[in-house]
Tab-separated table of C-alpha atoms and ligand atoms in Angstrom:
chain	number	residue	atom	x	y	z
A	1	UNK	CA	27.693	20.328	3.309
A	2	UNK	CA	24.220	20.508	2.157
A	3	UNK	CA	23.020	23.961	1.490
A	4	UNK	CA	19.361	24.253	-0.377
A	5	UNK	CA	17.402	26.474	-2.413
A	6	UNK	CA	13.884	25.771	-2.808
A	7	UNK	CA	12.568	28.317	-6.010
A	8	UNK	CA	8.692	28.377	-5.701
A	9	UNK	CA	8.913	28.230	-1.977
A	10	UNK	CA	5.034	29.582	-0.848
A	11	UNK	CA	3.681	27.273	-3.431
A	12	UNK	CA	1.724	24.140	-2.877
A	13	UNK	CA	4.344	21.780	-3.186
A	14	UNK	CA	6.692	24.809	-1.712
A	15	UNK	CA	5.200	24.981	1.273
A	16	UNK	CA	5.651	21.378	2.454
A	17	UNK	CA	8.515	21.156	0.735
A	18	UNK	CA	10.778	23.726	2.341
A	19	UNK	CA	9.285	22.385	6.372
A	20	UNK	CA	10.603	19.145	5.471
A	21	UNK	CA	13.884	19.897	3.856
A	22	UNK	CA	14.259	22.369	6.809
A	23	UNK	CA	13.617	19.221	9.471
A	24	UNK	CA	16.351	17.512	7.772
A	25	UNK	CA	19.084	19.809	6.583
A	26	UNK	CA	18.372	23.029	9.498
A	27	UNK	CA	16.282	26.053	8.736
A	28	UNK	CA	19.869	28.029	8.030
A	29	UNK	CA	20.794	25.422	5.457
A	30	UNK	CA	17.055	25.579	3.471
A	31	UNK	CA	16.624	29.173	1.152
A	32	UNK	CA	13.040	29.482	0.750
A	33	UNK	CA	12.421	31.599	-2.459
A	34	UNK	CA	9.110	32.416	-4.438
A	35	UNK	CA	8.283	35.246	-6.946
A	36	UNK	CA	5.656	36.436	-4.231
A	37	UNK	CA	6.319	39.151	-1.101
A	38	UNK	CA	5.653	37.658	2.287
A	39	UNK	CA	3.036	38.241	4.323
A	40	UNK	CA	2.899	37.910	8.330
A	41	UNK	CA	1.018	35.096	7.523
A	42	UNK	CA	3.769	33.258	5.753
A	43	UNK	CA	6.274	33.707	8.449
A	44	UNK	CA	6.703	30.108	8.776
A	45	UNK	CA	9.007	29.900	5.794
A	46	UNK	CA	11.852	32.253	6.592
A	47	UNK	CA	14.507	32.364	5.750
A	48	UNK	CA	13.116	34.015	2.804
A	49	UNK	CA	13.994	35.523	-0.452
A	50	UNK	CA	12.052	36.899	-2.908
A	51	UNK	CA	13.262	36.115	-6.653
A	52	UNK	CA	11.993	35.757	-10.185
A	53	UNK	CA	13.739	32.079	-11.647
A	54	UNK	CA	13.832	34.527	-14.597
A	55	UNK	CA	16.200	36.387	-13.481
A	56	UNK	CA	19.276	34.738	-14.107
A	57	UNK	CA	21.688	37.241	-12.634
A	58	UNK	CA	20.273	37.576	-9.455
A	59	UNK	CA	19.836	33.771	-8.943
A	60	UNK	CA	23.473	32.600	-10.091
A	61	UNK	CA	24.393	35.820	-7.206
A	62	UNK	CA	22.110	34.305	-4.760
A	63	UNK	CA	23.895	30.810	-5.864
A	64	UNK	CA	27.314	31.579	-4.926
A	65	UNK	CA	26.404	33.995	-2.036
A	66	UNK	CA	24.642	31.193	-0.158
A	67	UNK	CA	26.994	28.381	-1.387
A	68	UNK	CA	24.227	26.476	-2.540
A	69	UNK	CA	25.157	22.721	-3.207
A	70	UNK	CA	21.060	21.869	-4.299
A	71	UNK	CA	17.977	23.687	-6.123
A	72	UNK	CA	14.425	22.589	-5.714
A	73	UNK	CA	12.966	24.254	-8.641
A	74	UNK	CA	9.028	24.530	-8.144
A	75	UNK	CA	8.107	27.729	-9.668
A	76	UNK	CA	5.916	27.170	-13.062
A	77	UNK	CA	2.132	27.768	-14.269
A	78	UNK	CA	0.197	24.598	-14.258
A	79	UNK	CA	-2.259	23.095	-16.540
A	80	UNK	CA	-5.502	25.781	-16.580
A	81	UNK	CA	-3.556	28.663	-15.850
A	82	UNK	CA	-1.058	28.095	-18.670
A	83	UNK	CA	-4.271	28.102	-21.374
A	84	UNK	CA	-5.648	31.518	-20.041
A	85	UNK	CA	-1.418	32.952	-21.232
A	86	UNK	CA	0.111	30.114	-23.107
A	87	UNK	CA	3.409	32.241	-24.096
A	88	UNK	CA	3.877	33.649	-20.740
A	89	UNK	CA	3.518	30.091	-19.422
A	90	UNK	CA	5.962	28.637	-21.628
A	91	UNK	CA	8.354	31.350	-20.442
A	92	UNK	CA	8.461	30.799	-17.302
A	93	UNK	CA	8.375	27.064	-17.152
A	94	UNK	CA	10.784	26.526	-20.014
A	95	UNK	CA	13.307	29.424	-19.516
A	96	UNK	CA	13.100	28.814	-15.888
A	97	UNK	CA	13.766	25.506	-15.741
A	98	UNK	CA	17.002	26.306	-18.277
A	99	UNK	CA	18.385	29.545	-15.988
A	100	UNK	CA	18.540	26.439	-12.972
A	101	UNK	CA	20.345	24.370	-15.331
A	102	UNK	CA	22.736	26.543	-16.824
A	103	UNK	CA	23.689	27.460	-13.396
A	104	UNK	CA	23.756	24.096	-12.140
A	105	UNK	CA	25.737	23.019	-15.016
A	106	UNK	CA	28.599	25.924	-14.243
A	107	UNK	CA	28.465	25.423	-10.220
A	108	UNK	CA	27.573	21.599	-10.468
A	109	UNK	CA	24.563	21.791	-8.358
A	110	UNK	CA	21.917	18.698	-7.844
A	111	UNK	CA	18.463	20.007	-9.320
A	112	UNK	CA	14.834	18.931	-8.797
A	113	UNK	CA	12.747	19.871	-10.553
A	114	UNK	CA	8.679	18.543	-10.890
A	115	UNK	CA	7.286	17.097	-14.193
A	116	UNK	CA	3.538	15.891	-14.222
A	117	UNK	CA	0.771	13.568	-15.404
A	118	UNK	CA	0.300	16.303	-18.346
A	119	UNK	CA	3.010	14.814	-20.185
A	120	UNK	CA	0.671	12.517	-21.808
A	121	UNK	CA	-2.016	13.274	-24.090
A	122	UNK	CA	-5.258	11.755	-25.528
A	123	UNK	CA	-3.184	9.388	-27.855
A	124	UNK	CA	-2.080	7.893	-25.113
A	125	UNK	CA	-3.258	4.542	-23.378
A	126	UNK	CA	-5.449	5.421	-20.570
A	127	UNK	CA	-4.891	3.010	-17.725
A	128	UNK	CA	-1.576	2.834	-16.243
A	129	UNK	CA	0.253	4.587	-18.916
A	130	UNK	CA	3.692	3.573	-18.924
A	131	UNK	CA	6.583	5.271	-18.155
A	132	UNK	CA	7.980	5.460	-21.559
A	133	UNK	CA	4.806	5.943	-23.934
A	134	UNK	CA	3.010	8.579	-26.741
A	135	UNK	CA	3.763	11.937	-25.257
A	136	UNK	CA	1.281	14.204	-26.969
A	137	UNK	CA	0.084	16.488	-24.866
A	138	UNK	CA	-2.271	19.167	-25.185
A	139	UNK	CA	-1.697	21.840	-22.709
A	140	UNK	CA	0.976	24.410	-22.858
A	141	UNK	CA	1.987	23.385	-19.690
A	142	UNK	CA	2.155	19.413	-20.888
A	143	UNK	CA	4.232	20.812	-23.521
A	144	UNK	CA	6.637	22.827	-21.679
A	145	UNK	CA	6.926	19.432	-19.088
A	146	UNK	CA	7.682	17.399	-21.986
A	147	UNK	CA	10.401	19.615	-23.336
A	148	UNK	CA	11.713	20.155	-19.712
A	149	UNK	CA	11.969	16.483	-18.951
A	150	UNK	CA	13.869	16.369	-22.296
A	151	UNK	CA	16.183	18.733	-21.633
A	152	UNK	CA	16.362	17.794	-17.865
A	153	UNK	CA	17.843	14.619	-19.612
A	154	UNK	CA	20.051	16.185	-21.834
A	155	UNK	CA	21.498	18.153	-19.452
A	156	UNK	CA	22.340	15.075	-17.441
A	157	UNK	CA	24.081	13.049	-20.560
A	158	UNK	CA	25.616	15.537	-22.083
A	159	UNK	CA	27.024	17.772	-18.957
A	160	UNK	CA	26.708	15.027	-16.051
A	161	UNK	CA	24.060	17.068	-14.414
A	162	UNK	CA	22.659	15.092	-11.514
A	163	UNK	CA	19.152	16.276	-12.443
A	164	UNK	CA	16.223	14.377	-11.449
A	165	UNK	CA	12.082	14.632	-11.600
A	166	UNK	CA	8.695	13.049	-10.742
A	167	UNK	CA	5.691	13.325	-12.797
A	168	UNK	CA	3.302	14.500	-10.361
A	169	UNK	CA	-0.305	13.207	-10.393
A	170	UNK	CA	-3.002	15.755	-8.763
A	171	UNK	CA	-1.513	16.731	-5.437
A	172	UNK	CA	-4.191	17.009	-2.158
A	173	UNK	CA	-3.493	19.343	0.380
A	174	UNK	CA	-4.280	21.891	2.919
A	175	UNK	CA	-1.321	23.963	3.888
A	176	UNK	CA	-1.192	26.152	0.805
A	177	UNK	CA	-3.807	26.835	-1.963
A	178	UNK	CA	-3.304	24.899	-5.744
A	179	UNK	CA	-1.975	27.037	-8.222
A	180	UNK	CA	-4.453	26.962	-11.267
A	181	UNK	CA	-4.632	22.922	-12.602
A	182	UNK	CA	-7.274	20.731	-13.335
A	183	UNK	CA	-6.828	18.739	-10.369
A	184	UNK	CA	-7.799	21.616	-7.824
A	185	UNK	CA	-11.089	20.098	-7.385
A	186	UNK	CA	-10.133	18.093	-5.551
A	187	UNK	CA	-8.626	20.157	-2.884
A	188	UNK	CA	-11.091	22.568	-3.255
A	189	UNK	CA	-13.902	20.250	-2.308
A	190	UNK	CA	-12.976	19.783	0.680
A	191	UNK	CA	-13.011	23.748	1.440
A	192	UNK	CA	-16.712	23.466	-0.138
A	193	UNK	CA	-17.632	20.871	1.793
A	194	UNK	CA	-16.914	22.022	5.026
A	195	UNK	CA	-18.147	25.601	5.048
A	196	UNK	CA	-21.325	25.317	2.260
A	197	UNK	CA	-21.994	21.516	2.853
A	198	UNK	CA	-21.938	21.369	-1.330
A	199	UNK	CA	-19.485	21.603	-3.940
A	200	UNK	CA	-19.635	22.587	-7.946
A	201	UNK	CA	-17.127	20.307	-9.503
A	202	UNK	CA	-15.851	21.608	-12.382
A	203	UNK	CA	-15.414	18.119	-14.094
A	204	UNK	CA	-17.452	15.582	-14.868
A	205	UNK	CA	-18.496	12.830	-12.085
A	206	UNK	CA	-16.731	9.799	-13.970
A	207	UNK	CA	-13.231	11.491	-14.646
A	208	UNK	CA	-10.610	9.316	-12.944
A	209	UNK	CA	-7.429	11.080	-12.884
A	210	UNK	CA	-4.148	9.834	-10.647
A	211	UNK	CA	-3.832	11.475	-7.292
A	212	UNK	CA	-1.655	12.084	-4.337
A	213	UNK	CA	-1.772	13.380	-0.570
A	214	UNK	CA	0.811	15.614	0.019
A	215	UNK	CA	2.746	13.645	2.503
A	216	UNK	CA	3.199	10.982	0.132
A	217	UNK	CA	4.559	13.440	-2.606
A	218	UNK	CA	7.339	15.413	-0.373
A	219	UNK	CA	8.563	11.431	0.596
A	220	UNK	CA	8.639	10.525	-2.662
A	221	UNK	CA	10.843	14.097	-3.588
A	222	UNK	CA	12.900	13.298	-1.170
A	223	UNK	CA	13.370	9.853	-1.587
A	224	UNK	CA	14.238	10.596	-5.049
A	225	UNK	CA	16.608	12.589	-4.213
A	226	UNK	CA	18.483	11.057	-1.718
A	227	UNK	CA	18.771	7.690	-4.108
A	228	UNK	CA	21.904	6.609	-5.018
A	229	UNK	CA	22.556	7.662	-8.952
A	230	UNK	CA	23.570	4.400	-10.226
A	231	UNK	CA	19.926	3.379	-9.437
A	232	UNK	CA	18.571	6.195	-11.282
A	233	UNK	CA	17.549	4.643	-14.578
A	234	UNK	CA	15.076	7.414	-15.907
A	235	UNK	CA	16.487	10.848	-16.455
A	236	UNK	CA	13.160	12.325	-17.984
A	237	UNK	CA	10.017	12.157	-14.996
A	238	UNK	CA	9.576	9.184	-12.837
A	239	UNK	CA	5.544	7.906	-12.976
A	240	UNK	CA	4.982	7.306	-9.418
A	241	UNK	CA	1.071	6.681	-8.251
A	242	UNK	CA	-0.926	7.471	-5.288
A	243	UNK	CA	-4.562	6.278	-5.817
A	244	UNK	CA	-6.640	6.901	-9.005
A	245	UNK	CA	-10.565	8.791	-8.162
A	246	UNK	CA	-13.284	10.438	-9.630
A	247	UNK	CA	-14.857	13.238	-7.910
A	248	UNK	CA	-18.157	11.194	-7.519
A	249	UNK	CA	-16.083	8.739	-5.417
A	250	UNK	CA	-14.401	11.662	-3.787
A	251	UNK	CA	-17.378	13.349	-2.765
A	252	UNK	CA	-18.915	9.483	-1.349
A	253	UNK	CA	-16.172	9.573	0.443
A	254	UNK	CA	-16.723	13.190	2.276
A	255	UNK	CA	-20.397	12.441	2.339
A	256	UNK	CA	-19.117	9.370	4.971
A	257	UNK	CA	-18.065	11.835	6.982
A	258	UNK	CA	-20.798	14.705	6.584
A	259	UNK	CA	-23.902	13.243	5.536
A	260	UNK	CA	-25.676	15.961	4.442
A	261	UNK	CA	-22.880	17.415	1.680
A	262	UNK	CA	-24.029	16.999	-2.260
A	263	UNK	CA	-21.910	17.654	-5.303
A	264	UNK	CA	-23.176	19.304	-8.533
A	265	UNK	CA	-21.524	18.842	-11.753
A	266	UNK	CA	-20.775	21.698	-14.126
A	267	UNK	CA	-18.033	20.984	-16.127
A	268	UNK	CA	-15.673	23.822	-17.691
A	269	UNK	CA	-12.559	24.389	-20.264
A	270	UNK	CA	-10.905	21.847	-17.548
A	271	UNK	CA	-12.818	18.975	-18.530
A	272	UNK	CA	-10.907	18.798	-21.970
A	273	UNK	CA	-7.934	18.620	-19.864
A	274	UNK	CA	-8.792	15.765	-17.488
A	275	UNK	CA	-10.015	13.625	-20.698
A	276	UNK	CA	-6.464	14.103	-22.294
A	277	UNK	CA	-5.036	12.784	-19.257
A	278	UNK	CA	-4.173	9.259	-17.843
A	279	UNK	CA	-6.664	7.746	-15.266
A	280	UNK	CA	-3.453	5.898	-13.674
A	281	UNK	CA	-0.101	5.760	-14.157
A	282	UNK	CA	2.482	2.975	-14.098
A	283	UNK	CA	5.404	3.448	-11.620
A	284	UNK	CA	7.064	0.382	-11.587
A	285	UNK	CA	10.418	2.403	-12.319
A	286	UNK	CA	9.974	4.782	-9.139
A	287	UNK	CA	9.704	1.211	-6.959
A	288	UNK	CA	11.935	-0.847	-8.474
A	289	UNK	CA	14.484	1.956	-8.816
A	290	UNK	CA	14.026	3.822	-5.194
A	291	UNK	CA	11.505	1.917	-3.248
A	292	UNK	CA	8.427	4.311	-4.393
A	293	UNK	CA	5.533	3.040	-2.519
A	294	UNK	CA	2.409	5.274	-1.315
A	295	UNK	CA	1.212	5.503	2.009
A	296	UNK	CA	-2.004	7.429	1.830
A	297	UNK	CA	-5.709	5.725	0.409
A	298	UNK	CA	-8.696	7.671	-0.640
A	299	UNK	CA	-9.951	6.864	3.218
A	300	UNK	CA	-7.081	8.514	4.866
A	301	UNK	CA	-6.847	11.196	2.759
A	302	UNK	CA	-10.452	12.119	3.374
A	303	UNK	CA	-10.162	11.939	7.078
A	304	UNK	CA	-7.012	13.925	6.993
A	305	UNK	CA	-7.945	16.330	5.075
A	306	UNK	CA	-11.430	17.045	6.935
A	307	UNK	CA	-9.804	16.899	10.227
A	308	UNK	CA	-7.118	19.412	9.025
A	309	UNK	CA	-8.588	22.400	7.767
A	310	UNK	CA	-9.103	25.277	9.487
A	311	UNK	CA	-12.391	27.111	7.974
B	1	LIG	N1	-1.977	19.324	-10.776
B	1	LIG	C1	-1.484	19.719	-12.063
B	1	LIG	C2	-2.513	20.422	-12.850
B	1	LIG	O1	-3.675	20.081	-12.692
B	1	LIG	C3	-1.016	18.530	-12.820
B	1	LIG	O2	0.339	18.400	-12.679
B	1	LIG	O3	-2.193	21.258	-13.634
């Protein structure tokens, strides 16, 4: 039998995550966990426990107590977090990810576990970067996703642990807030949009960057994961890509909805970050391997995501 942990639960990817694990596998059979305390507010994602991925002890405990068969690791500091605390980032991304895979490694437990567009760096080729290319990146938390899909791999060839990841691109949603990347803009645009009728943008109006509805992304996990191993062929990060925007053709595509929004460009630190980054990725492995294939377009996502929030 299935039994799940999902580490990171209240996060963004959390969130959906654990709703659509618990749809298929029961809400007894999905262990929502996250770092945080839960509020009333959170309710929605009991059963809950609150753990630090740092704490090995407690997690290989909660491991064998549950009977857990699966972990969906999530819990890590993304891109413009990570460069406010570099060190603390690396620990928690790095000797996270290795607590889930000792422990998977002892109780032979399928892991997921999300790698990212950061992988890449400037030296990179900008347009549809390949799946296997330069990996130079230059955030701590590119680093710490490079090193993780590395030893995500290793883990897998040397101890046949069925370990397997996606490189996300910018993820769009409005169940649960982004946790500190470059890519928030473009969620929190949409927040902007509706309650001020303008938005700040934090990047520049030209920087493409891949991108992803929500939906699309907890398919694609799940997908993934449900694909038979021999069909597996990368044991690093699959590329997979929604649609590629910049946050000029973002915001034309709010204004076709509210007329009277404008966008102002001040770009931060974050900027730096976007240019080091891939404007689209290839993912031929992720549809050739298990079917990958997006569902969502810049037009649906702006519809959805205008029609969706609450303000
Ligand atoms: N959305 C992430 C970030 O901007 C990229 O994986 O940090």
């Amino acid at each position: 039998m299935t039994k799940v942990l999902v580490i990171g639960a209240c996060g963004q990817i959390g969130t959906e995550l654990t709703t659509a694990l618990r749809l298929k596998y029961g809400n007894e059979n999905v262990i929502a966990a996250d770092i945080r305390l839960l509020t009333d507010t959170e309710f929605r994602i009991r059963p809950y426990i609150q753990l630090s991925v740092l704490d090995k002890v407690s997690l290989h405990a909660l491991v064998l107590r549950e009977k857990i068969t699966v972990i969906y690791h999530l819990a890590a500091t993304l891109s413009a977090t990570g460069e406010k605390q570099p060190l603390k980032a690396w620990d928690l991304n790095m000797q996270g990810l290795l607590n889930v895979l000792e422990i998977a490694k002892t109780d032979q437990l399928k892991v997921f576990w999300p790698s990212s567009i950061a992988v890449y760096g400037a030296n990179g080729p900008k347009a549809f970067s390949p799946q296997h290319s330069i990996m130079e990146p230059s955030t701590v938390y590119g680093i710490s996703k490079v090193s993780g899909e590395l030893w995500c791999k290793y883990y897998h060839e040397q101890y046949g642990v069925d370990v397997r990841s996606i490189r996300y691109p910018g993820l769009i949603s409005y169940t649960a807030e982004p946790g500190g990347g470059t890519t928030d803009y473009a969620v929190d645009i949409f927040y902007h949009a509706l309650k001020h009728r303008t938005y700040t943008c934090f990047l520049k109006p030209h920087t493409a960057l891949p991108m992803m509805y929500m939906a699309d992304a907890v398919r694609a996990t799940m997908q993934l994961m449900e694909a038979s191993n021999e069909k597996l062929t990368v044991r690093t990060g699959y590329n997979i890509l929604g649609i590629s925007f910049t946050p000029a053709q973002l915001a034309e595509a709010i204004t076709k909805h509210l007329p009277v929004f404008t966008i102002n460009y001040k770009p931060d630190r974050r900027q730096n970050i976007a240019d080091s980054w891939p404007a689209s990725v290839d993912d031929r492995h992720a549809r050739h391997d298990w079917d990958w294939e997006p569902q969502y377009n810049l037009t649906t996502i702006v519809s959805e995501m205008l029609r969706n929030i609450k303000i």
